[in-house]
């Protein structure tokens, strides 16, 4: 079982490649494996949507997808030439809300980066600022800027000195009650720029510390 990034900005993963050893077939091992992969993609990697496609004649695979919680979303009619005829492709999807999965710190951070990058492109920081708790704190290590106490102060900082480059998460992990992610500027994705250190309460950011390479990160 594997996946690949279908849309990085919208955090969509395309699933495929499921294989079960013949000795373990018929035990619903694949169902449990699919649920574990869903949990990993949603909670650990911060994906928003999972999707896959199955040949219309593959009734066993379709039944597996439905048992694993995927929802049938549509049909691509006569999309593939298989076994001497044109066959349909059945489209399945799953979003985090379908499973009522609690928002993890990693997911909150990745969502923050999506909103940050949208702000860089549009100049509208409102959606990003909605993530911060009223008394949130934002600090920077390695530059003479901040810290900023409270959402209004953070909003003023972005209004007065808006960033001009998008960022990309290189990796992220949770340690105790903190999420730590290495990031790079979009202009140099092969070069680490520093760390994002996030603390949250529920679905709100209460502290975000941004470090820069050479500042002890």
Coordinates of C-alpha atoms in Angstrom, one line a residue:
X1 CA 0.0 0.0 0.0
X2 CA 1.4 3.4 -1.0
X3 CA 0.5 7.0 -1.8
X4 CA 1.8 10.0 -3.6
X5 CA 1.1 13.7 -3.4
X6 CA -1.7 14.6 -5.8
X7 CA -2.0 18.3 -4.7
X8 CA 0.5 19.7 -2.2
X9 CA -1.3 23.0 -1.7
X10 CA -4.7 21.4 -0.9
X11 CA -3.0 18.5 0.9
X12 CA -4.5 15.7 -1.3
X13 CA -3.0 12.2 -1.4
X14 CA -3.6 9.6 -4.1
X15 CA -3.6 6.1 -2.8
X16 CA -2.8 2.9 -4.6
X17 CA -0.6 -0.2 -4.7
X18 CA -2.4 -2.3 -2.1
X19 CA -1.1 -5.9 -1.9
X20 CA -1.6 -8.6 0.7
X21 CA 0.4 -11.8 0.8
X22 CA -1.8 -14.8 -0.2
X23 CA -1.3 -16.5 3.3
X24 CA -3.1 -13.5 4.9
X25 CA -6.0 -12.9 2.5
X26 CA -9.5 -13.3 3.7
X27 CA -8.7 -12.0 7.2
X28 CA -9.5 -8.3 6.5
X29 CA -5.9 -7.4 7.1
X30 CA -6.1 -4.9 4.2
X31 CA -9.1 -3.1 5.9
X32 CA -7.1 -2.5 9.1
X33 CA -4.0 -1.5 7.1
X34 CA -6.1 1.0 5.2
X35 CA -7.4 2.5 8.4
X36 CA -3.9 2.8 9.8
X37 CA -2.7 4.5 6.6
X38 CA -5.7 6.9 6.8
X39 CA -4.7 7.8 10.4
X40 CA -1.1 8.3 9.5
X41 CA -1.9 10.5 6.5
X42 CA -4.4 12.6 8.4
X43 CA -2.9 12.9 11.8
X44 CA 0.9 12.5 11.3
X45 CA 1.3 14.0 7.8
X46 CA -1.5 16.5 7.8
X47 CA -3.3 15.5 4.7
X48 CA -6.9 16.9 4.2
X49 CA -8.2 14.5 1.5
X50 CA -7.4 11.0 0.4
X51 CA -8.6 9.6 -3.0
X52 CA -8.3 6.5 -5.1
X53 CA -9.7 4.9 -8.2
X54 CA -10.7 1.3 -8.8
X55 CA -11.6 -0.6 -12.0
X56 CA -15.4 -1.1 -12.2
X57 CA -15.1 -4.8 -12.5
X58 CA -12.9 -5.2 -9.4
X59 CA -15.7 -6.0 -7.0
X60 CA -13.4 -7.2 -4.2
X61 CA -11.4 -4.0 -4.2
X62 CA -14.5 -1.9 -4.3
X63 CA -15.9 -3.8 -1.3
X64 CA -12.6 -3.3 0.5
X65 CA -12.6 0.5 -0.1
X66 CA -16.2 0.8 1.2
X67 CA -15.4 -1.3 4.4
X68 CA -12.4 0.9 5.0
X69 CA -14.6 4.0 5.0
X70 CA -14.0 5.5 1.6
X71 CA -17.0 7.1 0.0
X72 CA -18.0 6.5 -3.7
X73 CA -17.8 9.9 -5.4
X74 CA -18.2 9.2 -9.1
X75 CA -17.5 7.2 -12.2
X76 CA -15.2 7.8 -15.1
X77 CA -17.2 6.0 -17.8
X78 CA -15.3 3.6 -20.1
X79 CA -12.0 5.2 -19.0
X80 CA -9.7 2.2 -19.4
X81 CA -9.0 -0.6 -21.9
X82 CA -8.8 -3.8 -19.9
X83 CA -9.4 -7.4 -20.9
X84 CA -10.5 -6.5 -24.4
X85 CA -13.1 -3.9 -23.5
X86 CA -13.5 -0.4 -22.1
X87 CA -14.2 -0.4 -18.4
X88 CA -15.2 2.3 -15.9
X89 CA -13.0 3.8 -13.2
X90 CA -14.8 4.1 -9.8
X91 CA -13.7 7.2 -7.8
X92 CA -13.5 7.1 -4.0
X93 CA -12.6 9.8 -1.6
X94 CA -12.2 10.5 2.1
X95 CA -11.7 13.8 4.0
X96 CA -10.6 14.2 7.5
X97 CA -14.1 15.3 8.6
X98 CA -15.6 12.0 7.5
X99 CA -13.7 10.3 10.3
X100 CA -14.1 13.0 12.9
X101 CA -10.3 12.8 13.4
X102 CA -9.0 15.3 16.0
X103 CA -6.8 18.0 14.5
X104 CA -3.2 17.1 15.4
X105 CA -0.5 19.6 16.0
X106 CA 1.3 18.6 12.8
X107 CA -1.9 19.1 10.8
X108 CA -2.5 22.5 12.4
X109 CA 1.0 23.5 11.5
X110 CA 0.7 22.4 7.9
X111 CA -2.6 24.2 7.6
X112 CA -0.9 27.3 9.0
X113 CA 1.7 27.0 6.2
X114 CA -1.0 26.7 3.5
X115 CA -2.7 29.9 4.9
X116 CA 0.6 31.7 5.2
X117 CA 1.5 31.0 1.6
X118 CA -1.9 32.1 0.5
X119 CA -1.3 35.3 2.4
X120 CA 2.0 35.9 0.6
X121 CA 0.2 35.5 -2.7
X122 CA -2.9 37.5 -2.0
X123 CA -1.9 39.9 0.8
X124 CA -4.9 38.7 2.8
X125 CA -3.7 37.4 6.2
X126 CA -7.2 37.0 7.7
X127 CA -7.5 33.3 7.2
X128 CA -4.1 32.7 8.7
X129 CA -4.7 34.9 11.7
X130 CA -8.0 33.1 12.4
X131 CA -5.8 30.1 13.6
X132 CA -4.2 32.1 16.4
X133 CA -5.7 32.2 19.9
X134 CA -6.6 35.7 21.2
X135 CA -3.6 35.7 23.5
X136 CA -1.2 33.9 21.2
X137 CA 2.5 34.7 21.1
X138 CA 4.7 34.8 18.0
X139 CA 8.5 35.1 18.3
X140 CA 11.5 35.1 15.9
X141 CA 15.0 33.8 16.7
X142 CA 17.8 35.1 14.6
X143 CA 16.3 38.4 13.5
X144 CA 15.6 41.7 15.4
X145 CA 11.8 41.4 15.0
X146 CA 9.2 40.8 17.7
X147 CA 8.1 39.1 19.8
X148 CA 4.4 39.8 19.4
X149 CA 1.9 39.2 22.2
X150 CA -1.7 38.7 21.2
X151 CA -3.5 38.2 17.9
X152 CA -3.9 41.9 17.3
X153 CA -0.2 42.5 17.6
X154 CA 0.5 39.6 15.3
X155 CA -1.9 41.0 12.7
X156 CA -0.3 44.4 12.9
X157 CA 3.2 42.8 12.3
X158 CA 2.0 41.1 9.1
X159 CA 0.2 44.2 8.0
X160 CA 3.3 46.5 8.5
X161 CA 6.0 44.1 7.3
X162 CA 4.4 41.4 5.2
X163 CA 6.6 38.4 4.2
X164 CA 7.3 38.2 0.4
X165 CA 8.3 34.5 0.0
X166 CA 6.4 31.3 0.5
X167 CA 7.7 28.4 2.6
X168 CA 7.7 24.7 2.3
X169 CA 7.8 22.1 5.2
X170 CA 10.7 19.7 4.9
X171 CA 9.6 17.5 7.8
X172 CA 7.6 17.8 11.0
X173 CA 7.4 15.9 14.3
X174 CA 5.7 16.2 17.6
X175 CA 7.8 16.3 20.8
X176 CA 6.0 16.5 24.1
X177 CA 3.4 19.3 23.6
X178 CA 5.3 21.0 20.8
X179 CA 5.4 20.5 17.0
X180 CA 8.8 21.2 15.4
X181 CA 9.2 21.5 11.6
X182 CA 12.2 22.2 9.4
X183 CA 11.2 24.6 6.6
X184 CA 12.7 26.1 3.4
X185 CA 11.9 29.1 1.4
X186 CA 10.0 28.3 -1.8
X187 CA 12.9 29.9 -3.8
X188 CA 15.4 27.5 -2.3
X189 CA 13.5 24.3 -1.4
X190 CA 16.7 22.3 -1.2
X191 CA 18.1 24.5 1.5
X192 CA 16.9 24.4 5.1
X193 CA 15.9 27.9 6.3
X194 CA 15.2 27.2 10.0
X195 CA 12.5 25.7 12.2
X196 CA 8.9 26.4 13.0
X197 CA 8.0 25.5 16.7
X198 CA 4.3 25.5 17.4
X199 CA 2.2 25.0 20.5
X200 CA -1.5 24.7 20.3
X201 CA -4.7 24.4 22.4
X202 CA -7.4 22.5 20.6
X203 CA -7.5 23.9 17.0
X204 CA -5.8 27.2 17.9
X205 CA -2.2 28.3 17.9
X206 CA -1.0 29.6 21.2
X207 CA 2.6 30.0 20.4
X208 CA 4.7 30.0 17.2
X209 CA 8.4 30.5 17.2
X210 CA 10.2 30.9 13.9
X211 CA 14.0 30.3 13.8
X212 CA 16.4 31.0 11.0
X213 CA 19.5 29.0 10.0
X214 CA 22.4 30.0 12.1
X215 CA 20.3 31.0 15.1
X216 CA 20.8 27.8 17.0
X217 CA 18.0 25.7 15.3

